[in-house]
PDB file of C-alpha atoms in Angstrom:
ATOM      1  CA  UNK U   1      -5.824 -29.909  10.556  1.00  0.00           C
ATOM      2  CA  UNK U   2      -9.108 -29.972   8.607  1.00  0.00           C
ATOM      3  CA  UNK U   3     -11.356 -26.685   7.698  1.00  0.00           C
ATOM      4  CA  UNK U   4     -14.205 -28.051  10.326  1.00  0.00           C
ATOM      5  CA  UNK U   5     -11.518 -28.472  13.005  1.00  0.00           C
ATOM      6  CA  UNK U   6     -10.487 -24.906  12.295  1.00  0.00           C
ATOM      7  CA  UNK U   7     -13.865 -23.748  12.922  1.00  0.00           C
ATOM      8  CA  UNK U   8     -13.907 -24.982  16.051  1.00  0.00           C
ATOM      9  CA  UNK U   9     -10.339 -24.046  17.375  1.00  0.00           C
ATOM     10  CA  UNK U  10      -9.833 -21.293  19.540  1.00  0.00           C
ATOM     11  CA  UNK U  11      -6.280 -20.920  18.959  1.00  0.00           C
ATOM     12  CA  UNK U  12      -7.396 -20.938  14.902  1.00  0.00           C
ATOM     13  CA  UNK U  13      -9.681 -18.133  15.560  1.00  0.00           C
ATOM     14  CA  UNK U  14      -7.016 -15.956  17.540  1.00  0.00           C
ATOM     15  CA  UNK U  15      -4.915 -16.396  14.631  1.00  0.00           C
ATOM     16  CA  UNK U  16      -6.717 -15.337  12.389  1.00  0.00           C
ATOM     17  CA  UNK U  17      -7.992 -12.143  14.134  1.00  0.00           C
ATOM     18  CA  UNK U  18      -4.506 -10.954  15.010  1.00  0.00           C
ATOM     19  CA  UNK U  19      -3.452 -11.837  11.026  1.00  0.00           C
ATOM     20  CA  UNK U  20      -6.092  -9.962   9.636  1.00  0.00           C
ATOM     21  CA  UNK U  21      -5.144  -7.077  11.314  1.00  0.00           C
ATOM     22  CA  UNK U  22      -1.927  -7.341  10.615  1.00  0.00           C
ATOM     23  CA  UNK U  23      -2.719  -7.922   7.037  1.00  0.00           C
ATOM     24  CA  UNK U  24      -4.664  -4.530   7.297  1.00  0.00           C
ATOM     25  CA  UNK U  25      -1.682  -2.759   8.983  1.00  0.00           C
ATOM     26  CA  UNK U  26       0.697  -4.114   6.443  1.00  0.00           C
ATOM     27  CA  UNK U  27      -2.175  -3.238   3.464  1.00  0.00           C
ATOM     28  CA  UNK U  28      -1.767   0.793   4.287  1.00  0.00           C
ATOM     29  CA  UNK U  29       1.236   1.269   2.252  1.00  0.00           C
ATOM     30  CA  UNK U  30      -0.810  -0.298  -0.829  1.00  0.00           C
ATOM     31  CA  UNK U  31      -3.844   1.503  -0.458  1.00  0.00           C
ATOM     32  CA  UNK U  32      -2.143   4.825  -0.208  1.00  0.00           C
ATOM     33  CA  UNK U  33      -0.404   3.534  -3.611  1.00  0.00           C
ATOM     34  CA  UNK U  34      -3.120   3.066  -5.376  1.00  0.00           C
ATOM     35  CA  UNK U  35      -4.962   5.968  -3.824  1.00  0.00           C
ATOM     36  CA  UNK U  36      -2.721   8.217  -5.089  1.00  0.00           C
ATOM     37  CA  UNK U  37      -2.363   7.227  -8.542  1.00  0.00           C
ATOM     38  CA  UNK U  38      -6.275   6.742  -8.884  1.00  0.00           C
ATOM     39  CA  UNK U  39      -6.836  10.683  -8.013  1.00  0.00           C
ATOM     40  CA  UNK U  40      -5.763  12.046 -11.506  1.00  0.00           C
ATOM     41  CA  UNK U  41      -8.417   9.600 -13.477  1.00  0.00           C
ATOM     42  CA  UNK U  42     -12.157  10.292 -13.438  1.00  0.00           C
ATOM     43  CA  UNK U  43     -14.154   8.940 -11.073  1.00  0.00           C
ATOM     44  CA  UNK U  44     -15.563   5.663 -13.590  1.00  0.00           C
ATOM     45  CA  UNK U  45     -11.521   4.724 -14.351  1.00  0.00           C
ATOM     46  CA  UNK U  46     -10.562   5.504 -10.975  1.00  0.00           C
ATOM     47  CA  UNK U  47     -13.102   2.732  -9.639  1.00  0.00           C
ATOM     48  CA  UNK U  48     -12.351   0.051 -12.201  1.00  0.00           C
ATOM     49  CA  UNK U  49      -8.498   0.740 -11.827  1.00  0.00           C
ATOM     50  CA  UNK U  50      -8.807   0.059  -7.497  1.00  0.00           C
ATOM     51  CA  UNK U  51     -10.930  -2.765  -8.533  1.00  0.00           C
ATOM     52  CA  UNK U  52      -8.270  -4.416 -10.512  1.00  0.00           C
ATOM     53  CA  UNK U  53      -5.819  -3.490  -8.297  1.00  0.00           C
ATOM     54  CA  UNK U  54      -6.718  -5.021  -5.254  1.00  0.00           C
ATOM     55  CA  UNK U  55      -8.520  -7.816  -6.981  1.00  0.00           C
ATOM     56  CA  UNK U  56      -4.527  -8.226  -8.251  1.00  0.00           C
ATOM     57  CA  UNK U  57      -3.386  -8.020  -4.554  1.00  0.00           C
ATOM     58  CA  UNK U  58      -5.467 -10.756  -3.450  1.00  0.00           C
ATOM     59  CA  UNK U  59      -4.539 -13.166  -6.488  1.00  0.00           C
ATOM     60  CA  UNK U  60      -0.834 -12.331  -5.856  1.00  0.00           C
ATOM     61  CA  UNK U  61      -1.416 -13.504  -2.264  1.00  0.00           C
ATOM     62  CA  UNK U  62      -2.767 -16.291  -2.421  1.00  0.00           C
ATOM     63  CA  UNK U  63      -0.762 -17.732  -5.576  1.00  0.00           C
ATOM     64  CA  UNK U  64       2.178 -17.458  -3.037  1.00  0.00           C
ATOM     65  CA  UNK U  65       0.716 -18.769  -0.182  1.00  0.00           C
ATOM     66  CA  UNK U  66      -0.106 -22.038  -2.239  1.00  0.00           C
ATOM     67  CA  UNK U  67       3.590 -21.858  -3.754  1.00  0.00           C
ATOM     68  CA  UNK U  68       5.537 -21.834  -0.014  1.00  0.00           C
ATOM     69  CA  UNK U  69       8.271 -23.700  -1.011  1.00  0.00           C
ATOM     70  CA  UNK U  70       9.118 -21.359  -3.811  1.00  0.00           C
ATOM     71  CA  UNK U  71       8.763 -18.250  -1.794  1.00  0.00           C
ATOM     72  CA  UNK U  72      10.664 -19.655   0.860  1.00  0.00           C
ATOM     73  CA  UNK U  73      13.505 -20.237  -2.112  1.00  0.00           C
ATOM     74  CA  UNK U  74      13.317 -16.530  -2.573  1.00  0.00           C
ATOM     75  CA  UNK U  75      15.064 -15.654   0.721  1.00  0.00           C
ATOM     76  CA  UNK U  76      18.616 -17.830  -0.386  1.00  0.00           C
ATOM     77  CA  UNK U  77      21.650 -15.555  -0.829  1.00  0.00           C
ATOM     78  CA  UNK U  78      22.232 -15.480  -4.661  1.00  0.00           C
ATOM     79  CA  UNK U  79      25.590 -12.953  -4.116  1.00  0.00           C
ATOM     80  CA  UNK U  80      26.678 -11.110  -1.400  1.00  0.00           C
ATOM     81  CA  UNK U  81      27.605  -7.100  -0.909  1.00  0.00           C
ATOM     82  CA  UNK U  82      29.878  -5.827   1.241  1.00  0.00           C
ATOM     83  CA  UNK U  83      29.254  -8.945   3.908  1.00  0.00           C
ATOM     84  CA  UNK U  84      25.395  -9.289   3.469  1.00  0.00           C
ATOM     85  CA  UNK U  85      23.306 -11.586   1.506  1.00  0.00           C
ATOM     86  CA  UNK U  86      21.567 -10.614  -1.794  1.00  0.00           C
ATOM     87  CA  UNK U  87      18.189 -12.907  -2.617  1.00  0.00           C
ATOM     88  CA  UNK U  88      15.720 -12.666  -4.649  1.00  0.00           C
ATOM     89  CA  UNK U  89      13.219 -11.532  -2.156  1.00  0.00           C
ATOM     90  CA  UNK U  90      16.098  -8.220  -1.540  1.00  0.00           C
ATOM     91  CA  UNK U  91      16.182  -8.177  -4.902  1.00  0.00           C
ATOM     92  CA  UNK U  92      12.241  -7.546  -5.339  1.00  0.00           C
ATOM     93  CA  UNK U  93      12.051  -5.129  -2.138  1.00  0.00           C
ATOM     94  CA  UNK U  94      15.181  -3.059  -3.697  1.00  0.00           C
ATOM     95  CA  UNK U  95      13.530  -2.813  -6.947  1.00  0.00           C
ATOM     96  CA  UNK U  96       9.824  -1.810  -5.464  1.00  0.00           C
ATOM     97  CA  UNK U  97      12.058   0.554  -2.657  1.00  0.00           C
ATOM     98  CA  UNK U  98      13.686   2.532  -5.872  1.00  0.00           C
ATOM     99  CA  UNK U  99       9.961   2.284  -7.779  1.00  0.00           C
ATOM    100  CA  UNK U 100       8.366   4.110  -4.840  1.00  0.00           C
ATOM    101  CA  UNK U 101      10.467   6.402  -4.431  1.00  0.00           C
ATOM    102  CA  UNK U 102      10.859   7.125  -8.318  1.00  0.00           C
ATOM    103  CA  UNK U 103       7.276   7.489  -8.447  1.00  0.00           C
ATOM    104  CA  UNK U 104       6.686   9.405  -5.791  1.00  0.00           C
ATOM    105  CA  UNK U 105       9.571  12.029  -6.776  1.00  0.00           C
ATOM    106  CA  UNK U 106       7.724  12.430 -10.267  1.00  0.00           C
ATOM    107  CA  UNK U 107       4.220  12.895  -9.118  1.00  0.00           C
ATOM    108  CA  UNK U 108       5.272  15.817  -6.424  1.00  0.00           C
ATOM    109  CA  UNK U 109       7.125  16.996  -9.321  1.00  0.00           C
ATOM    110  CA  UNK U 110       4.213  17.041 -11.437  1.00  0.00           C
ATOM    111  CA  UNK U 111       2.007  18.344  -8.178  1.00  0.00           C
ATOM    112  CA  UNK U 112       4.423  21.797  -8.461  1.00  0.00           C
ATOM    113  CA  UNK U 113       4.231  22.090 -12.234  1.00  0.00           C
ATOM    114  CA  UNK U 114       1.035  24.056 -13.040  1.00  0.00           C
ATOM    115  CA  UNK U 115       0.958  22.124 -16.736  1.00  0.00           C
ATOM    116  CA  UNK U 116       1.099  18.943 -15.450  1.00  0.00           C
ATOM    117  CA  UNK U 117      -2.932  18.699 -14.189  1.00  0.00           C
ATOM    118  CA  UNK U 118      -4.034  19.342 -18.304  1.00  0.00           C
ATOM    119  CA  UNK U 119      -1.571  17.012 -19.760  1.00  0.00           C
ATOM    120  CA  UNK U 120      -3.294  14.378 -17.498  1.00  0.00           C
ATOM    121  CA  UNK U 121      -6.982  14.804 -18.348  1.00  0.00           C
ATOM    122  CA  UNK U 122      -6.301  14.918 -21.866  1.00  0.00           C
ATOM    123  CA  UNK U 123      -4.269  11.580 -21.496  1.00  0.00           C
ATOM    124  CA  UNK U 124      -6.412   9.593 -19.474  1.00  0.00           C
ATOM    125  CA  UNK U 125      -6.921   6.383 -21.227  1.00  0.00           C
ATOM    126  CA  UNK U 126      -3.295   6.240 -21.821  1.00  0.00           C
ATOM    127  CA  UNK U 127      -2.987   6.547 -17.472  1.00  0.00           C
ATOM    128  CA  UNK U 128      -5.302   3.903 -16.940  1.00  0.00           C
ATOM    129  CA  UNK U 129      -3.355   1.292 -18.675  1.00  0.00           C
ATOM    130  CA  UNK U 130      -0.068   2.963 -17.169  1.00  0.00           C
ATOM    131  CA  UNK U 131      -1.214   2.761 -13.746  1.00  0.00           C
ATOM    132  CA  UNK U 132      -2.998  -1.200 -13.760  1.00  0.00           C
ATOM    133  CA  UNK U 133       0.989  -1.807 -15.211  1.00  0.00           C
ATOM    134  CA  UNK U 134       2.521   0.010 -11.791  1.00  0.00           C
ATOM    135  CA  UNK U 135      -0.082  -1.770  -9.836  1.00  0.00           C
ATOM    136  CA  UNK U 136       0.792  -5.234 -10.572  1.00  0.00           C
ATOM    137  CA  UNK U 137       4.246  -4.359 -10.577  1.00  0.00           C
ATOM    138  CA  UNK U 138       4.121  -2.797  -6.979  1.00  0.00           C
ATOM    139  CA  UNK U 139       1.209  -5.409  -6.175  1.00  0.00           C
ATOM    140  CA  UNK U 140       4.269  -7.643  -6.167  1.00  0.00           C
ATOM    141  CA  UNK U 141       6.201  -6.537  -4.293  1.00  0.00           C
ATOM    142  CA  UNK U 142       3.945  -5.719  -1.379  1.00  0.00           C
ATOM    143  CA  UNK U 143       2.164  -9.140  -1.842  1.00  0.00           C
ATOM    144  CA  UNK U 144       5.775 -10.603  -1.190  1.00  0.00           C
ATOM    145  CA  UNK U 145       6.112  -8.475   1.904  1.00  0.00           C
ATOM    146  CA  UNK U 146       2.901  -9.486   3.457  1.00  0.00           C
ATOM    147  CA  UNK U 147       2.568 -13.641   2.946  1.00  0.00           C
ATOM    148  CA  UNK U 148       6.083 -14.010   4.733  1.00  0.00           C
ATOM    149  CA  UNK U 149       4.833 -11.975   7.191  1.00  0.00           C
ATOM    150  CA  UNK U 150       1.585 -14.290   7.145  1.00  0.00           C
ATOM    151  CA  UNK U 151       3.489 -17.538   6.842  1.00  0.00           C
ATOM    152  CA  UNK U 152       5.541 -16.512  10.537  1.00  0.00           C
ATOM    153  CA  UNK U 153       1.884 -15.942  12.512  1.00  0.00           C
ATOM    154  CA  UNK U 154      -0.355 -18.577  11.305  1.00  0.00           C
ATOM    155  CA  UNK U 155       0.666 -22.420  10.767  1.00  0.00           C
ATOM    156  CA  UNK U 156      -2.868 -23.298   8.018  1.00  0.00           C
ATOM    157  CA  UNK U 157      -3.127 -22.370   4.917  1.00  0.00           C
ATOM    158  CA  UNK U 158      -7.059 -21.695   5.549  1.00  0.00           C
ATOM    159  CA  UNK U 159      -6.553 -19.078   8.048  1.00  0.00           C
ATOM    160  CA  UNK U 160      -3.754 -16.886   6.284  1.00  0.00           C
ATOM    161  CA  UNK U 161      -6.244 -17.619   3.176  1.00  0.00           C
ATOM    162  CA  UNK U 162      -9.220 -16.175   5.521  1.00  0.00           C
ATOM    163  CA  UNK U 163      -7.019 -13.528   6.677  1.00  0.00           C
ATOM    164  CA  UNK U 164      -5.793 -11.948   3.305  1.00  0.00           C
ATOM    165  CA  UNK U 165      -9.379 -12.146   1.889  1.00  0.00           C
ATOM    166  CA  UNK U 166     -10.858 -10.045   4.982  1.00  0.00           C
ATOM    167  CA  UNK U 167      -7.809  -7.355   4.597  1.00  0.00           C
ATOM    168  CA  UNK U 168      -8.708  -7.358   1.308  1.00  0.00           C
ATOM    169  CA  UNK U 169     -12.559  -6.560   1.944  1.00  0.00           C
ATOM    170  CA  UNK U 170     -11.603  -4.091   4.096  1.00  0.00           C
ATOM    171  CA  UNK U 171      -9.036  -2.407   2.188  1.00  0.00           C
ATOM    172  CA  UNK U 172     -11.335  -2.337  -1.236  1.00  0.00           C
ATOM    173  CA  UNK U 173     -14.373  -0.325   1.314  1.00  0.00           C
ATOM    174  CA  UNK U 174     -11.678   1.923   2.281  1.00  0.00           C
ATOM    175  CA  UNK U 175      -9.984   2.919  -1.001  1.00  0.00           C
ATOM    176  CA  UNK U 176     -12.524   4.827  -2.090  1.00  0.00           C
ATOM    177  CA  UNK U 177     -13.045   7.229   0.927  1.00  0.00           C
ATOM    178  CA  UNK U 178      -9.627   7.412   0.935  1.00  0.00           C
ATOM    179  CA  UNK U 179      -9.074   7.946  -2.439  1.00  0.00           C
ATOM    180  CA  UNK U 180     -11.591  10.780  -2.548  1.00  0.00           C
ATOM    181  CA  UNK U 181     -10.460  12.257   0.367  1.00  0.00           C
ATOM    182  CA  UNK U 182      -6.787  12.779  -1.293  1.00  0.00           C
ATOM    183  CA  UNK U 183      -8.554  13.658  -4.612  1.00  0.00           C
ATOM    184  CA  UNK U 184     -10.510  16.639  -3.058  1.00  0.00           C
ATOM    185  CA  UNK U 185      -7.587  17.738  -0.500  1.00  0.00           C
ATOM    186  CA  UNK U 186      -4.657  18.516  -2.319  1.00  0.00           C
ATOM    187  CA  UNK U 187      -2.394  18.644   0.883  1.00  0.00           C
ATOM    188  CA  UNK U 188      -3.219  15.436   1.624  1.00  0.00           C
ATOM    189  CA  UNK U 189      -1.728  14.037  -1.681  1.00  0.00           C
ATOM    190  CA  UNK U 190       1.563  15.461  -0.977  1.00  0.00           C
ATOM    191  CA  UNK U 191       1.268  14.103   2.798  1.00  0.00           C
ATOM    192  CA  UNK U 192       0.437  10.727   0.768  1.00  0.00           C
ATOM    193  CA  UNK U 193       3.327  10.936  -1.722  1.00  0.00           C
ATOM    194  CA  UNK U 194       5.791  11.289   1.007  1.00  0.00           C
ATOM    195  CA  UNK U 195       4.485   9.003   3.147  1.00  0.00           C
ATOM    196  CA  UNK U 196       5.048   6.735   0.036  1.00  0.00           C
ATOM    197  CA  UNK U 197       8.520   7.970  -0.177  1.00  0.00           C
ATOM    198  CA  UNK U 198       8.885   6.866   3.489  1.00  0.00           C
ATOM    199  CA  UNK U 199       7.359   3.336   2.823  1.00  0.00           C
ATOM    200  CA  UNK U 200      10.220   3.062  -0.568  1.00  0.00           C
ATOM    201  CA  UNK U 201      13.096   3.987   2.166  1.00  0.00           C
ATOM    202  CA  UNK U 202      11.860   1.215   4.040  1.00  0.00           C
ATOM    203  CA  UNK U 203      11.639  -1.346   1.519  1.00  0.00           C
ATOM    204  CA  UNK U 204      15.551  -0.462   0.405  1.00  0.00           C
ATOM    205  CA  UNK U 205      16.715  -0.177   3.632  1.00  0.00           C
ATOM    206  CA  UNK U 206      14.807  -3.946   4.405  1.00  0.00           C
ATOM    207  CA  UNK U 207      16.725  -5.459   1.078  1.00  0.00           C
ATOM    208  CA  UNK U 208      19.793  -4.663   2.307  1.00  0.00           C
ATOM    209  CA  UNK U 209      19.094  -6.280   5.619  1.00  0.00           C
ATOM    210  CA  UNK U 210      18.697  -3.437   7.445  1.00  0.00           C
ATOM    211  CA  UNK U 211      15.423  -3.444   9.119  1.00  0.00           C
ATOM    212  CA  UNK U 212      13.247  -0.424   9.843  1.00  0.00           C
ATOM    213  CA  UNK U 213      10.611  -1.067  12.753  1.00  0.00           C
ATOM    214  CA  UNK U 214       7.411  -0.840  10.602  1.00  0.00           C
ATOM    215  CA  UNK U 215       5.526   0.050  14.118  1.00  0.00           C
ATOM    216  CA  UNK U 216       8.286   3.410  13.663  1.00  0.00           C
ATOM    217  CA  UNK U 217       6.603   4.060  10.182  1.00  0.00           C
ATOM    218  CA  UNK U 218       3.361   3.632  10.900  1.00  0.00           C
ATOM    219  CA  UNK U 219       3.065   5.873  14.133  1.00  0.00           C
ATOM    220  CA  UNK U 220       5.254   8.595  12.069  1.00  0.00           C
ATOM    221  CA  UNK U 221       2.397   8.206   9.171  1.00  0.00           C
ATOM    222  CA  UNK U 222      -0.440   8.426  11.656  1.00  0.00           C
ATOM    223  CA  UNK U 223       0.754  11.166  13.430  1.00  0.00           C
ATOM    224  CA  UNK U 224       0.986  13.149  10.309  1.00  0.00           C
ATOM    225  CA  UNK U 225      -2.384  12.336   9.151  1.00  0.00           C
ATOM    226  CA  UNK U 226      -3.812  13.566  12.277  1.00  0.00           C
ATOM    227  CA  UNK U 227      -2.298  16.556  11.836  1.00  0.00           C
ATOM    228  CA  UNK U 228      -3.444  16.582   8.120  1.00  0.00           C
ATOM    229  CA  UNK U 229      -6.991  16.419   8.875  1.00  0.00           C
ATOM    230  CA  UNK U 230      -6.897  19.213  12.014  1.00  0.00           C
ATOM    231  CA  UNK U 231      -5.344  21.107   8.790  1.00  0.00           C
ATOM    232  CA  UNK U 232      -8.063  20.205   7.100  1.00  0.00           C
ATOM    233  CA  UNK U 233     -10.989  20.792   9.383  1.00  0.00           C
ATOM    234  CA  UNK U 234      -9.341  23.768  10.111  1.00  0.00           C
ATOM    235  CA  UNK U 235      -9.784  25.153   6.697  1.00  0.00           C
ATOM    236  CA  UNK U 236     -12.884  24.367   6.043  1.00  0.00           C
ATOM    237  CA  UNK U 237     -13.977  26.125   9.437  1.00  0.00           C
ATOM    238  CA  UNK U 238     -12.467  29.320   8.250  1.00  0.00           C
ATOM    239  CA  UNK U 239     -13.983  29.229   5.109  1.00  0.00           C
ATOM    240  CA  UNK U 240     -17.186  29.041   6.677  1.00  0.00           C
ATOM    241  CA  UNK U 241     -16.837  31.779   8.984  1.00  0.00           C
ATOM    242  CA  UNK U 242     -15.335  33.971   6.382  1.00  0.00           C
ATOM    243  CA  UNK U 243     -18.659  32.958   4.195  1.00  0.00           C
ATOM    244  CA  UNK U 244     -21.254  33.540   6.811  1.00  0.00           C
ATOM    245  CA  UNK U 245     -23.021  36.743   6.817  1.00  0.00           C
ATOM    246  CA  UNK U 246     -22.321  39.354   9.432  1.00  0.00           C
ATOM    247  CA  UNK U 247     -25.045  40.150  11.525  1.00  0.00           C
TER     248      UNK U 247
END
């Protein structure tokens, strides 16, 4: 089907509305990624680093939707352990499953160590290049995650191409917010860092073949954010009452 039929399918457009948000759903565990790992950089570094990152994202994406036939190569058994199918695409998920949850271990480690906040503003050009390196890695592997998801809802190219670019809009006007947010709440961060252990459990658990509901994760991750900002709000009412002046 043609790009001017598209535009004038109904079925095209419904498509593409229910991808995008999908796209957006699945985009969460990416943003809170790079979220996190943007708050210990100024703000200048910080900006340029969720820039490249999600500019990353979206080349990732659509590199693989054009390559179908090889990502649909990635899901053949290479080996198999104890009864169940090893490909590349467990592979990846495996390896990004153990990264999150390696990297999220380290930074609440370095969130309890009192030493660790100096050590990073002195070293901050060194974390920029560190961190665009763990974005494209983890790019990757949630890139991989999200274009077979695409590639099972829509049957054009156009519209999962039109889909990932909108998830991608939205996600780059909502990293910033975001990332501030977790940047000037340092409850929040921790929240973030085990939501991102939560996401890695996930991805491990999916390269064995062992599926975890994402709708599960998601409602788990939203519930706990609610409660983060009544936490929040919370505080910053009693820090206003306890600064007001007594009549």
């Amino acid at each position: 089907m043609n790009t001017l039929s598209l535009l004038t399918d109904p079925n095209a457009w419904a498509a593409l509305a229910t991808l995008t948000v999908l796209e957006i759903v699945l985009g969460i565990d990416n943003l809170v990624f790079i979220s996190v790992l943007t708050t210990r950089l100024d703000a200048i570094r910080a900006r340029r680093a969720r820039q490249i990152g999600l500019t990353l994202a979206l080349v990732f994406r659509v590199i693989m939707l054009f390559g179908l036939t090889w990502l649909m190569g990635l899901t053949a058994p290479l080996f198999h352990v104890f009864h169940t199918g090893i490909s590349w695409r467990d592979i990846i998920l495996i390896g990004g499953g153990l990264f999150l949850i390696a990297k999220a271990t380290l930074e609440i480690h370095a969130e309890l160590d009192a030493h660790e906040s100096e050590a990073a503003v002195s070293t901050t050009a060194q974390a920029f290049a560190l961190i665009i390196a763990q974005l494209v890695a983890i790019d990757l592997v949630f890139s991989l995650d999200s274009i077979i998801t695409a590639i099972g809802m829509a049957e054009d190219i156009e519209v999962m191409i039109a889909a990932v670019v909108i998830a991608m809009i939205v996600m780059y006007v909502a990293a910033g917010p975001v990332g501030a947010f977790i940047a000037e709440h340092p409850t929040t961060k921790m929240l973030a860092l085990a939501f991102l252990v939560l996401i890695g459990v996930a991805l491990l658990a999916d390269g064995f073949e062992f599926h975890i509901p994402r709708g599960y994760i998601y409602f788990a991750m939203a519930f706990a954010g609610a409660v983060e900002v009544f936490n929040v709000l919370a505080r910053r009412n009693r820090r206003r009452r306890l600064g007001a002046p007594k009549s």
